[in-house]
Amino acid sequence: MPESPVMDADEAIAFLASKRTGVLALASADQPYAIPVSYAFDQSTEEVLLRLGHLDDTQKDEFLDGSTAARMVVHDTNEPKSVIVDGRLVELDKTDLDPETIRSLGEGETPAFDIWPVEKPDLDVTIHRLTDATVTGRSTGE
């Protein structure tokens, strides 16, 4: 099977900026962990912003420890294209968020289904930035 063509950097960034959902993958020792996420893309810094919900004693917290190596995959089966973002996931202090960052997070898509077994007010929400990232993409389209 022929290899998919690699996107140039501008095409990969444009694709990432045009989408709002992906899969975030983390690991701890030999244990992988991946979750669907909504995200915002900060065009000025070319960084991904994530809003993560937490319940007490969830598995997610075991994988988040300050500055965590992470990979996010964004794809579109209709185009078909995919972009991989590798970087460090860093939690932001909510008091340091500026109005533009808050606005961009509000533009993220919320999944059309709820996966939490409790009411949303019981969720603790943290904001993270995927920093020092490399962005690569592939397209199987023409």
CSV table of C-alpha atoms in Angstrom, one decimal, residues 2-142:
chain,number,residue,atom,x,y,z
A,2,PRO,CA,1.5,3.4,-0.9
A,3,GLU,CA,2.4,5.8,1.9
A,4,SER,CA,0.1,8.8,2.5
A,5,PRO,CA,1.6,12.2,1.3
A,6,VAL,CA,3.0,14.4,4.1
A,7,MET,CA,1.3,17.8,4.6
A,8,ASP,CA,3.5,20.8,4.6
A,9,ALA,CA,3.7,22.8,7.8
A,10,ASP,CA,1.2,25.4,6.8
A,11,GLU,CA,-1.4,22.9,5.6
A,12,ALA,CA,-1.1,20.9,8.8
A,13,ILE,CA,-1.5,24.0,11.0
A,14,ALA,CA,-4.5,25.2,8.9
A,15,PHE,CA,-6.1,21.7,9.3
A,16,LEU,CA,-5.5,21.7,13.1
A,17,ALA,CA,-6.9,25.3,13.4
A,18,SER,CA,-10.1,24.3,11.5
A,19,LYS,CA,-11.0,21.4,13.7
A,20,ARG,CA,-12.1,21.3,17.4
A,21,THR,CA,-12.0,17.6,18.5
A,22,GLY,CA,-9.3,15.0,18.7
A,23,VAL,CA,-7.9,12.2,20.8
A,24,LEU,CA,-5.3,13.0,23.5
A,25,ALA,CA,-2.9,10.1,24.3
A,26,LEU,CA,-0.8,10.0,27.5
A,27,ALA,CA,1.3,7.3,29.1
A,28,SER,CA,2.6,6.5,32.6
A,29,ALA,CA,5.4,3.8,32.7
A,30,ASP,CA,4.0,1.1,30.5
A,31,GLN,CA,0.3,2.1,30.7
A,32,PRO,CA,-1.2,4.0,27.8
A,33,TYR,CA,-4.3,6.3,28.2
A,34,ALA,CA,-6.3,8.0,25.5
A,35,ILE,CA,-9.4,10.1,25.6
A,36,PRO,CA,-11.5,12.1,23.2
A,37,VAL,CA,-11.1,15.9,23.8
A,38,SER,CA,-12.3,19.2,22.5
A,39,TYR,CA,-9.6,21.8,21.9
A,40,ALA,CA,-8.9,25.3,20.8
A,41,PHE,CA,-5.9,26.3,18.7
A,42,ASP,CA,-4.0,29.4,19.6
A,43,GLN,CA,-2.9,30.8,16.2
A,44,SER,CA,-0.6,33.4,17.7
A,45,THR,CA,1.5,30.7,19.6
A,46,GLU,CA,0.6,27.7,17.5
A,47,GLU,CA,-0.3,25.8,20.7
A,48,VAL,CA,-3.3,23.6,21.5
A,49,LEU,CA,-5.5,24.5,24.5
A,50,LEU,CA,-7.5,21.8,26.2
A,51,ARG,CA,-10.3,22.0,28.7
A,52,LEU,CA,-10.2,18.7,30.7
A,53,GLY,CA,-13.0,17.6,33.1
A,54,HIS,CA,-12.1,15.6,36.2
A,55,LEU,CA,-14.1,13.6,38.7
A,56,ASP,CA,-12.7,12.4,42.1
A,57,ASP,CA,-10.3,9.5,41.8
A,58,THR,CA,-10.4,9.2,38.0
A,59,GLN,CA,-7.8,7.4,36.0
A,60,LYS,CA,-7.0,10.6,34.0
A,61,ASP,CA,-5.4,12.2,37.1
A,62,GLU,CA,-2.9,9.3,37.3
A,63,PHE,CA,-1.5,10.4,33.9
A,64,LEU,CA,-1.4,14.2,34.5
A,65,ASP,CA,1.6,15.2,36.6
A,66,GLY,CA,2.7,18.8,36.0
A,67,SER,CA,4.4,18.6,32.6
A,68,THR,CA,3.4,15.5,30.8
A,69,ALA,CA,4.5,14.2,27.4
A,70,ALA,CA,1.4,14.0,25.2
A,71,ARG,CA,0.2,13.2,21.7
A,72,MET,CA,-3.0,14.5,20.2
A,73,VAL,CA,-4.4,13.1,17.0
A,74,VAL,CA,-6.9,15.1,14.9
A,75,HIS,CA,-8.5,13.5,11.9
A,76,ASP,CA,-11.3,13.9,9.4
A,77,THR,CA,-12.6,10.9,7.6
A,78,ASN,CA,-14.5,13.1,5.1
A,79,GLU,CA,-11.3,14.8,3.8
A,80,PRO,CA,-9.4,12.3,4.7
A,81,LYS,CA,-6.5,13.9,6.6
A,82,SER,CA,-4.9,13.6,10.0
A,83,VAL,CA,-2.5,15.7,12.1
A,84,ILE,CA,-0.4,14.6,15.0
A,85,VAL,CA,0.7,17.0,17.7
A,86,ASP,CA,3.5,15.9,20.0
A,87,GLY,CA,4.4,18.0,23.0
A,88,ARG,CA,4.3,18.6,26.7
A,89,LEU,CA,0.9,19.0,28.4
A,90,VAL,CA,1.1,21.8,31.0
A,91,GLU,CA,-1.7,22.9,33.3
A,92,LEU,CA,-2.4,26.6,33.2
A,93,ASP,CA,-3.3,28.6,36.3
A,94,LYS,CA,-6.9,29.9,35.8
A,95,THR,CA,-5.8,33.3,37.2
A,96,ASP,CA,-3.3,33.7,34.3
A,97,LEU,CA,-5.9,33.1,31.5
A,98,ASP,CA,-6.4,36.2,29.3
A,99,PRO,CA,-9.8,37.0,27.6
A,100,GLU,CA,-8.6,35.8,24.2
A,101,THR,CA,-7.7,32.4,25.6
A,102,ILE,CA,-11.0,32.1,27.4
A,103,ARG,CA,-12.8,33.1,24.2
A,104,SER,CA,-11.0,30.5,22.1
A,105,LEU,CA,-11.8,27.7,24.6
A,106,GLY,CA,-15.4,28.6,24.4
A,107,GLU,CA,-15.3,27.9,20.6
A,108,GLY,CA,-14.4,24.2,21.2
A,109,GLU,CA,-16.9,21.6,20.3
A,110,THR,CA,-18.7,19.8,23.1
A,111,PRO,CA,-19.5,16.2,22.2
A,112,ALA,CA,-23.1,15.4,21.4
A,113,PHE,CA,-23.2,12.9,24.2
A,114,ASP,CA,-22.4,12.8,27.9
A,115,ILE,CA,-19.9,10.3,29.2
A,116,TRP,CA,-19.9,11.4,32.9
A,117,PRO,CA,-22.0,9.3,35.4
A,118,VAL,CA,-22.6,12.5,37.5
A,119,GLU,CA,-24.0,15.9,36.9
A,120,LYS,CA,-21.5,18.3,35.2
A,121,PRO,CA,-21.4,20.7,38.2
A,122,ASP,CA,-19.5,18.0,40.0
A,123,LEU,CA,-16.7,18.1,37.5
A,124,ASP,CA,-13.5,19.9,38.2
A,125,VAL,CA,-12.2,21.5,35.0
A,126,THR,CA,-8.6,22.3,34.3
A,127,ILE,CA,-7.1,24.1,31.4
A,128,HIS,CA,-3.9,22.8,29.7
A,129,ARG,CA,-1.6,23.9,26.9
A,130,LEU,CA,0.2,21.5,24.6
A,131,THR,CA,3.6,23.3,24.5
A,132,ASP,CA,6.9,22.7,22.7
A,133,ALA,CA,4.9,20.9,20.1
A,134,THR,CA,5.8,19.4,16.7
A,135,VAL,CA,3.0,19.2,14.2
A,136,THR,CA,2.9,16.7,11.4
A,137,GLY,CA,0.2,15.7,9.0
A,138,ARG,CA,-0.8,13.3,6.3
A,139,SER,CA,-3.4,13.4,3.6
A,140,THR,CA,-4.8,10.5,1.6
A,141,GLY,CA,-6.8,12.9,-0.5
A,142,GLU,CA,-5.7,14.4,-3.9
